[in-house]
Tab-separated table of C-alpha atoms in Angstrom:
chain	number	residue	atom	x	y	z
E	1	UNK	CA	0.000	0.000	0.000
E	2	UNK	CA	2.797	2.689	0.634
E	3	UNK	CA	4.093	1.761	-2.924
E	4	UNK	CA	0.715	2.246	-4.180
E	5	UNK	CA	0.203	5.515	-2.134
E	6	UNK	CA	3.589	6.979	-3.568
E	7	UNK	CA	2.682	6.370	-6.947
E	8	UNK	CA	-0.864	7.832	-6.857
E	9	UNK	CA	0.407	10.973	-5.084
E	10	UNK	CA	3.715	11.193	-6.206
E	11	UNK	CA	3.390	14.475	-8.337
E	12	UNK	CA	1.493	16.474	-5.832
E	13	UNK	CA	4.111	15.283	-2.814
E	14	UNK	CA	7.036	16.308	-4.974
E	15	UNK	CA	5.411	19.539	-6.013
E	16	UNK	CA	4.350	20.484	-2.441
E	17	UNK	CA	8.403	19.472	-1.131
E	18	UNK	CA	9.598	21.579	-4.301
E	19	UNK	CA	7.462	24.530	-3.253
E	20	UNK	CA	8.294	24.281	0.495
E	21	UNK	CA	12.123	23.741	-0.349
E	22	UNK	CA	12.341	27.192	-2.476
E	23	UNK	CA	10.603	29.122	-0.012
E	24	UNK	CA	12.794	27.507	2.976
E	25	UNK	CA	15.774	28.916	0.775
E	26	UNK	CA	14.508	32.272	0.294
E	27	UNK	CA	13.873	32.829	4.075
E	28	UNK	CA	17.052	31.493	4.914
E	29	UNK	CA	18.513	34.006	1.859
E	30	UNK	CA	16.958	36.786	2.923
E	31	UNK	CA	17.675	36.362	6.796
E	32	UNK	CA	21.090	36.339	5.690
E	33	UNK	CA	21.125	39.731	4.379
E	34	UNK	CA	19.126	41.460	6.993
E	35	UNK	CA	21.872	41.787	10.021
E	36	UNK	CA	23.874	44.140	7.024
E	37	UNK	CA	21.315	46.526	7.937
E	38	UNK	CA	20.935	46.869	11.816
E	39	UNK	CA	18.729	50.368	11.415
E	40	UNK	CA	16.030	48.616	9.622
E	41	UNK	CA	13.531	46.581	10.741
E	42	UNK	CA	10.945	44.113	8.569
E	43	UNK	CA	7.063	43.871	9.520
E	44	UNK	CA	4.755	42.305	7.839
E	45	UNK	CA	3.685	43.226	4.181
E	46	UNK	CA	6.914	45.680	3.841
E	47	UNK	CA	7.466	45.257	0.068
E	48	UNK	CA	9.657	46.808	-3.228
E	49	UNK	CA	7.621	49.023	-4.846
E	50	UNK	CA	10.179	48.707	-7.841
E	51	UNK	CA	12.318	45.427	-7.916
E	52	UNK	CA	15.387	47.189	-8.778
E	53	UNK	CA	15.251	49.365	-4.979
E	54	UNK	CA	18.490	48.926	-3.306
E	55	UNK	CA	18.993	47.654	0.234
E	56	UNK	CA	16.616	45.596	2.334
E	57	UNK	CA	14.039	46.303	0.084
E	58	UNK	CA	14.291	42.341	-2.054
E	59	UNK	CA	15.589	40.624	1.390
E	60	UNK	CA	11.727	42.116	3.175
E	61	UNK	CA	10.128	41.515	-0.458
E	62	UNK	CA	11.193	37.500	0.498
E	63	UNK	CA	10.396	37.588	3.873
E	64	UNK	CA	6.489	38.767	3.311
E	65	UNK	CA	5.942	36.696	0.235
E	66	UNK	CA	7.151	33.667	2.562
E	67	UNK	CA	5.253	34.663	5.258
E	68	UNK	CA	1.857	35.310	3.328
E	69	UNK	CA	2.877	31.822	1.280
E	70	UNK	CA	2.984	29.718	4.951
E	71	UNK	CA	-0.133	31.084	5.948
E	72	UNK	CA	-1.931	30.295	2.939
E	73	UNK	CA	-0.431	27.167	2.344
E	74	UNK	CA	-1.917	24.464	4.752
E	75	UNK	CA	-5.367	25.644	3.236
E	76	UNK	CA	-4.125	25.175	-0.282
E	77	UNK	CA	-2.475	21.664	0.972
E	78	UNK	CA	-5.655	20.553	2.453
E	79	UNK	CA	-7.588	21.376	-0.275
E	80	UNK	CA	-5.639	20.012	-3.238
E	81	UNK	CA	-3.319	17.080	-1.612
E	82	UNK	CA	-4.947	16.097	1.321
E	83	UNK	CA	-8.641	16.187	-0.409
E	84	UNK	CA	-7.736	14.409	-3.723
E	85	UNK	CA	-5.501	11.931	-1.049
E	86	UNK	CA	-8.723	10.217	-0.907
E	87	UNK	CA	-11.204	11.556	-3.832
E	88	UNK	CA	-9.298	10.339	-6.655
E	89	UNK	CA	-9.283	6.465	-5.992
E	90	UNK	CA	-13.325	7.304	-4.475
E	91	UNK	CA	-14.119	8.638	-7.582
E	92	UNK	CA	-12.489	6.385	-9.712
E	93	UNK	CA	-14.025	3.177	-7.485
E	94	UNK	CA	-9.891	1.818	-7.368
E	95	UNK	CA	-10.539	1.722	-3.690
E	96	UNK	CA	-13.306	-1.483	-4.849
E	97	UNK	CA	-10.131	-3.337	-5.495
E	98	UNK	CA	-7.883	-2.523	-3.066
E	99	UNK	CA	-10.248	-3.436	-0.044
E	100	UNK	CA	-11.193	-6.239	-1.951
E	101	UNK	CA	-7.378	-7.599	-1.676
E	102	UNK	CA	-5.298	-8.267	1.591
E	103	UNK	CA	-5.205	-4.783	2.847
E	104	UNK	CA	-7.063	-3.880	5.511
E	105	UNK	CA	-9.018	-0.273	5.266
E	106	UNK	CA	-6.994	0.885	8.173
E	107	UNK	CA	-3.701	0.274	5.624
E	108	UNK	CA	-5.667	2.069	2.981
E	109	UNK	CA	-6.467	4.619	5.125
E	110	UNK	CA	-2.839	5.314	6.710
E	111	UNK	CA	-0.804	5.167	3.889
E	112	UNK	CA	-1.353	8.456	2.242
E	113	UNK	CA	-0.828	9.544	5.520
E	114	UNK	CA	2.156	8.402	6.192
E	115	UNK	CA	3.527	8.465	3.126
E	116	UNK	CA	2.350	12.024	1.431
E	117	UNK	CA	0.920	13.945	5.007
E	118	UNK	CA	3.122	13.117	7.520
E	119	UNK	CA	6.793	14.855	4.992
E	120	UNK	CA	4.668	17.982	3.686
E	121	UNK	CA	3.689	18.327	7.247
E	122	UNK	CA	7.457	17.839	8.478
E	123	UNK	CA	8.680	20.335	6.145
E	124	UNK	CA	5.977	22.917	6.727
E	125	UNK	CA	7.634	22.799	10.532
E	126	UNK	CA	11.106	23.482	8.942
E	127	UNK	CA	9.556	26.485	6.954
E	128	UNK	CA	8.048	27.703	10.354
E	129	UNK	CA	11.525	27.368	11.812
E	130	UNK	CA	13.414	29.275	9.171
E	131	UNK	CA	10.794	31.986	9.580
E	132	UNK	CA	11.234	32.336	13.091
E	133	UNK	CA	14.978	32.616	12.851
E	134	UNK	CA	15.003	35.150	9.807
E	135	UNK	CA	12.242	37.505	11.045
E	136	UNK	CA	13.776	37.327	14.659
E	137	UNK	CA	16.762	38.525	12.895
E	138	UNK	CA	14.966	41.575	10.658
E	139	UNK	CA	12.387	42.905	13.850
E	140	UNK	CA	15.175	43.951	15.593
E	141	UNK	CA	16.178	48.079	14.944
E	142	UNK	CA	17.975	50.447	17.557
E	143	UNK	CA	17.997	54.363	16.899
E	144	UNK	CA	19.917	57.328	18.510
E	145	UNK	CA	16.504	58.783	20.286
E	146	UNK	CA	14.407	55.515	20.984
E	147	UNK	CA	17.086	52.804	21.568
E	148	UNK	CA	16.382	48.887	20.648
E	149	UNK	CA	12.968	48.337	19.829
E	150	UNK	CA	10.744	45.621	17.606
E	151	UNK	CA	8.278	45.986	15.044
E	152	UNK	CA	6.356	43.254	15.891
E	153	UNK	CA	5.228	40.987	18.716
E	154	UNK	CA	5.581	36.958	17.874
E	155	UNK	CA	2.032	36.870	19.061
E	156	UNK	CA	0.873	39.150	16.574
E	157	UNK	CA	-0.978	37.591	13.509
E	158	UNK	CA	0.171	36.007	11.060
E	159	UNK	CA	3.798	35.938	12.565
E	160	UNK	CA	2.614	33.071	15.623
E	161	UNK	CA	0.898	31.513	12.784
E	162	UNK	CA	3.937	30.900	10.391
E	163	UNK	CA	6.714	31.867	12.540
E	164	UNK	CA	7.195	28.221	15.130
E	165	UNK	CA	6.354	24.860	14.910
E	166	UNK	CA	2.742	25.307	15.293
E	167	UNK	CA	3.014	25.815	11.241
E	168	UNK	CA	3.234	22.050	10.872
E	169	UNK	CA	0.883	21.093	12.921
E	170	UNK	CA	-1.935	23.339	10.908
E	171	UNK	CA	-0.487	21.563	8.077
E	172	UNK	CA	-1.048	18.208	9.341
E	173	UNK	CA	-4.499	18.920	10.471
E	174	UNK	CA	-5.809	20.511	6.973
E	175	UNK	CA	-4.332	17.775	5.247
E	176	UNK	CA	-6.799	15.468	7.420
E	177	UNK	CA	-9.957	17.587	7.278
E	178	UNK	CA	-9.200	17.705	3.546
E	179	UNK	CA	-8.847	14.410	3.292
E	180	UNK	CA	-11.619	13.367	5.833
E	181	UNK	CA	-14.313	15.512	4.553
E	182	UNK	CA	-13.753	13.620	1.151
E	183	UNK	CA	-14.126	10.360	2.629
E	184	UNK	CA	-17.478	12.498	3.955
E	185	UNK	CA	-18.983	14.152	0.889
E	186	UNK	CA	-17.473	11.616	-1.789
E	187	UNK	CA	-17.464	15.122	-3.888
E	188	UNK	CA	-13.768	16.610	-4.842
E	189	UNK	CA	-15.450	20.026	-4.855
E	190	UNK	CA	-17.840	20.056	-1.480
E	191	UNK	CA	-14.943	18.692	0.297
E	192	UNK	CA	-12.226	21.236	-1.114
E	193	UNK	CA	-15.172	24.338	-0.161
E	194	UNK	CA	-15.666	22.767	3.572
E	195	UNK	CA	-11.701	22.556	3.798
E	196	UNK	CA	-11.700	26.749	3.076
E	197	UNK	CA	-14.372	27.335	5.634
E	198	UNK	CA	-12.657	25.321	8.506
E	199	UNK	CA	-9.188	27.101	7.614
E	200	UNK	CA	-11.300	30.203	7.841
E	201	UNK	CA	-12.674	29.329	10.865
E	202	UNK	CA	-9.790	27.804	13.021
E	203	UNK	CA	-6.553	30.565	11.700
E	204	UNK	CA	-7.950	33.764	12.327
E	205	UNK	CA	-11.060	33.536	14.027
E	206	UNK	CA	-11.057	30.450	16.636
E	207	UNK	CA	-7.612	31.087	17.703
E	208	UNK	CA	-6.166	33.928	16.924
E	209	UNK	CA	-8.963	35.946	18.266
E	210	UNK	CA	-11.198	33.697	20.657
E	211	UNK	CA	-8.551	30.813	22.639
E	212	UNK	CA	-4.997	31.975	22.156
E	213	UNK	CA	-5.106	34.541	25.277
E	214	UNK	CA	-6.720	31.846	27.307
E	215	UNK	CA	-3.717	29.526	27.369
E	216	UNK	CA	-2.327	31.348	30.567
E	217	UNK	CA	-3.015	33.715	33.373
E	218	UNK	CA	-1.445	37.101	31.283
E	219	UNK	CA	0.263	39.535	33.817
E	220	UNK	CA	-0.968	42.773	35.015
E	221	UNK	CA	0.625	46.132	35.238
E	222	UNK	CA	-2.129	48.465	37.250
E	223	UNK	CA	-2.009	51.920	36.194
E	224	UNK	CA	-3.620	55.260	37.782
E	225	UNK	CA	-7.226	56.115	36.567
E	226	UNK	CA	-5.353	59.466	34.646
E	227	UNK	CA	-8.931	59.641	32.855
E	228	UNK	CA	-8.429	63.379	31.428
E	229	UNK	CA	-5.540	61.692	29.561
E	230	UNK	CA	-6.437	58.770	28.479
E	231	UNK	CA	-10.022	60.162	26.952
E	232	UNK	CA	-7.911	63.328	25.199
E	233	UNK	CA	-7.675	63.799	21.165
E	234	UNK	CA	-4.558	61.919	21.271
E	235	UNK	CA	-4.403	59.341	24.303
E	236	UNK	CA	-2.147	56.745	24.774
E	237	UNK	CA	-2.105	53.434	22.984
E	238	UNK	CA	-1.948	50.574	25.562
E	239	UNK	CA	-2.081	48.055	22.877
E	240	UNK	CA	1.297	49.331	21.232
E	241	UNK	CA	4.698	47.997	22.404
E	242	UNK	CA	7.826	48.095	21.061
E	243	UNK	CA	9.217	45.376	23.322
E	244	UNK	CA	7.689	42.317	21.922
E	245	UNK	CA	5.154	41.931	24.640
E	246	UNK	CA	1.428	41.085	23.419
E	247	UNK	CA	-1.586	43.518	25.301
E	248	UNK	CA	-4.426	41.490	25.415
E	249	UNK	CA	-6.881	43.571	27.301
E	250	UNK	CA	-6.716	46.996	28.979
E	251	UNK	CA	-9.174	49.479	30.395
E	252	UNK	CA	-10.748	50.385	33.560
E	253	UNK	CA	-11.558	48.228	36.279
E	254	UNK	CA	-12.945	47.947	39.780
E	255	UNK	CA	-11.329	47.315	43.294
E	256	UNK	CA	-11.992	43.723	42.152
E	257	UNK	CA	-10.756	43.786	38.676
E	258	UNK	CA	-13.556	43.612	36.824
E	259	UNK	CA	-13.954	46.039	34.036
E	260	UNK	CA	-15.892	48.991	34.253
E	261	UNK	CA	-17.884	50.563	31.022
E	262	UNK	CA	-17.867	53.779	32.308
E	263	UNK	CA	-19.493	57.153	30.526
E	264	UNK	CA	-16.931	58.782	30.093
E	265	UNK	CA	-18.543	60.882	27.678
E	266	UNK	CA	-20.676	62.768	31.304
E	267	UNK	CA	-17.012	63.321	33.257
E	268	UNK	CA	-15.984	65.827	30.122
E	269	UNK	CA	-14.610	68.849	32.203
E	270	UNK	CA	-14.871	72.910	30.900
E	271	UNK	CA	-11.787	74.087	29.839
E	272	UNK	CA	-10.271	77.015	31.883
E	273	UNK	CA	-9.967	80.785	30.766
E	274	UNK	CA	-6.294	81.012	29.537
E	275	UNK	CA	-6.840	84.721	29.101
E	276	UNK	CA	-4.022	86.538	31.320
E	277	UNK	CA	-5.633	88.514	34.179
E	278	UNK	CA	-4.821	92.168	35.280
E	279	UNK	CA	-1.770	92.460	36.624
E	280	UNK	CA	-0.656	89.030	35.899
E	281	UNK	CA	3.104	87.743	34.853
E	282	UNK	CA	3.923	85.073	32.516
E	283	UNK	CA	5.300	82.854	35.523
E	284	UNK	CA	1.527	83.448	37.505
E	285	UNK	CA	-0.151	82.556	34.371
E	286	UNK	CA	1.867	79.400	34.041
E	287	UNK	CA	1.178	78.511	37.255
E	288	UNK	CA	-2.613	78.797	37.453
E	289	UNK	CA	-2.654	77.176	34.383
E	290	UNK	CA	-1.124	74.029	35.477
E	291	UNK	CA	-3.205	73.836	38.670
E	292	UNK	CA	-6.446	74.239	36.607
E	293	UNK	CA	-4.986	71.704	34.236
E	294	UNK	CA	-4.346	69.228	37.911
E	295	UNK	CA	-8.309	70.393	38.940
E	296	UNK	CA	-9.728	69.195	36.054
E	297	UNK	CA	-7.535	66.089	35.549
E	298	UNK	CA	-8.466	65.280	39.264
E	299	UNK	CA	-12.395	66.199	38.653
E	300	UNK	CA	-12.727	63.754	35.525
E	301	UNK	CA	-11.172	60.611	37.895
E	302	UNK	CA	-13.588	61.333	40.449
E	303	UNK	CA	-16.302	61.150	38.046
E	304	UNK	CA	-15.024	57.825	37.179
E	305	UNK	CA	-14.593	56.926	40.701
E	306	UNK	CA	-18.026	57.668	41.073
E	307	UNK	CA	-19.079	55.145	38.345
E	308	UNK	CA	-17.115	52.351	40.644
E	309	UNK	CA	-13.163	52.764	38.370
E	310	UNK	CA	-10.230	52.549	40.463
E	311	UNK	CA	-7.871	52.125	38.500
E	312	UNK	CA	-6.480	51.188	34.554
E	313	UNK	CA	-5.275	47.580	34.446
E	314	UNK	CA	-3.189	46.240	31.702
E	315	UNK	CA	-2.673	43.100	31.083
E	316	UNK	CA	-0.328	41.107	28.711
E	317	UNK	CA	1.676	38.448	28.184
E	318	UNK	CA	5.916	38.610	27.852
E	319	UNK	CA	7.661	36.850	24.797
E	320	UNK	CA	9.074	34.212	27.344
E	321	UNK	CA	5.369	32.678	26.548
E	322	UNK	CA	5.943	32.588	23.142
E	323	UNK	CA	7.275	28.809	22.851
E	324	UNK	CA	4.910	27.604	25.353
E	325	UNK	CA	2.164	28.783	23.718
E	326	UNK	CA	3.452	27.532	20.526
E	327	UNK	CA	3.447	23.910	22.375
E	328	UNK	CA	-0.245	24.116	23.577
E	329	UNK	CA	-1.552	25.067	20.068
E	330	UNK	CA	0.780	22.514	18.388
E	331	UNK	CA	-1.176	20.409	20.996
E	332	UNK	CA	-4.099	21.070	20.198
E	333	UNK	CA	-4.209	21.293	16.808
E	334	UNK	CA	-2.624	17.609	16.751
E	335	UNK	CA	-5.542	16.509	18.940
E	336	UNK	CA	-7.832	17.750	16.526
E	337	UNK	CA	-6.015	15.972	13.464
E	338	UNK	CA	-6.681	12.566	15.657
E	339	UNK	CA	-10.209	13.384	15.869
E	340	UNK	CA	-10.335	14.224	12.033
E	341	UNK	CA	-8.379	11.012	11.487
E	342	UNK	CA	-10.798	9.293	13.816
E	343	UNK	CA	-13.587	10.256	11.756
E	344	UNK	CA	-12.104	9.850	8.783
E	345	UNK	CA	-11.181	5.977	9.728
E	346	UNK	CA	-15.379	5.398	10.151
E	347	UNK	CA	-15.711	6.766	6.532
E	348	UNK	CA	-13.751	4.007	5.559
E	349	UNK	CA	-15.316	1.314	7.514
E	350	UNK	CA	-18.420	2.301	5.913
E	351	UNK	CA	-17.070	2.308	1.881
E	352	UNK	CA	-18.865	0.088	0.110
């Protein structure tokens, strides 16, 4: 059966290895170039807008066409390997024959597996591996007025996606939904359009948004109310960081902890007279200034106050999680390839 299963998917195995291969060497390429410039630093979708552009312009060209390329491709690997796995001996009623002979369905079922799921998936976790070490490499920047800093957190999306072993692991599991749901529908096309709509489903929307910040207890740094600030034309951006750490939530919250939707819009405070008054210097005028400024800073938190705030929590998690959190969605997402395998066995046992 593995001869048989190499010879029926030989073309798509090679092509997927041949596609993974290049774009391994173009990450490794372009991570190789990016330490020649140290004031420079690559975030996602930084392109050439002309391909002659000197610099780190074709080295961050190859590291966002490899990115986008590992995040699309376990959906296009579960929809046209891991679906036709299956679909092309179903439709072509070759599977008659071989259940028919000494093989057991079990065999017929793990062999594609083994032989065409379990190497794409292996070198999808190599891909994820270069593009952790070249990006690590190319986020990095250090200036004369804001020191070392990053331009992206691994958490952030699609760079915890592509960037770590969970890359494989997504692999592995599209491959069996692809191939499962075929064994389902017995229909190359209904199989290939409920493989897009799990993709859709788990990437961005079941974990990236919903689970991922639920895989530990994220720290928290507890700030002063400072209400007039943070509600000002330009307030502060909790969410941005420029050390790598990932903000999941921030906002106001009780004695307790519990967050607070307070009105913030009702705490809006008059703004005082700035006209100089008879007989005043510059120095006076300063002065009163800044204590009307204090007044109505201290009036807007005691309007939150009243509505229960006591202070502005933040909480996040450090990029010491990073590789832990890659392990529990690795986890996970192999769990959910044994349940797709699971069900995919029973389609077998019932092929007639």
């Amino acid at each position: 059966m593995m001869w048989l299963a190499w010879r029926l998917n030989r073309t798509s195995l090679l092509i997927s290895l041949t596609t993974i291969a290049i774009l391994i060497t173009a990450t490794v390429t372009a991570g190789s170039y990016v330490p020649r410039y140290p004031q420079i630093s690559w975030s996602f979708l930084r392109m050439c807008s002309r391909w002659n552009d000197v610099g780190p312009c074709r080295p961050e060209t190859a590291l966002t066409l490899s990115t986008l390329c590992a995040l699309l491709l376990p959906l296009l690997l579960g929809m046209f390997v891991g679906v036709p796995a299956f679909a092309r001996e179903l439709d072509a009623r070759a599977h008659v024959v071989a259940l028919t002979q000494s093989t057991s369905r079990i065999q017929w079922y793990l062999a594609p597996v083994i032989v065409v799921f379990l190497p794409i998936s292996g070198a999808m976790t190599c891909l994820g591996l270069a593009l952790h070490w070249a990006t690590d490499l190319s986020r990095d920047s250090s200036s004369a007025d804001y020191g070392p800093s990053v331009s992206f957190s691994w958490f952030d999306f699609p760079h915890f996606e592509t960037a770590g072993v969970v890359l494989g692991a997504y692999t592995l599991l599209m491959l069996l939904v692809g191939s499962t749901l075929a064994l389902t529908f017995r229909s190359g096309v209904m199989s290939m359009l409920g493989t897009l709509f799990i993709f859709l489903f788990v990437v961005p929307v079941a974990f990236t948004w919903i689970a991922r910040e639920h895989y530990g207890s994220p720290a928290v740094d507890s700030e002063p109310i400072s209400g007039l600030y943070r509600e000002s034309e330009y307030p502060p951006d909790p969410y941005y960081t420029t050390d790598g750490t990932w903000v999941v939530d921030a906002g106001y919250v009780d004695s307790s902890g519990a967050t607070v939707r307070a009105e913030t819009a009702r705490c809006a405070q008059p703004y005082p007279d700035g006209n100089p008054r008879a007989e005043e210097t510059n120095e006076e005028r300063s002065e009163r200034a800044r204590l009307e400024n204090l007044d109505r800073a201290a009036r807007f938190d005691d309007c939150l106050r009243d509505q229960g705030v006591d202070r502005f929590d933040i909480r996040y998690y450090t990029e010491d999680d990073f590789w832990r959190f890659q392990a529990i969605e690795t986890g996970l997402m192999l769990t959910f390839g044994l349940v797709a395998s699971g069900v995919g066995i029973l389609g077998v046992r019932r092929l007639t």
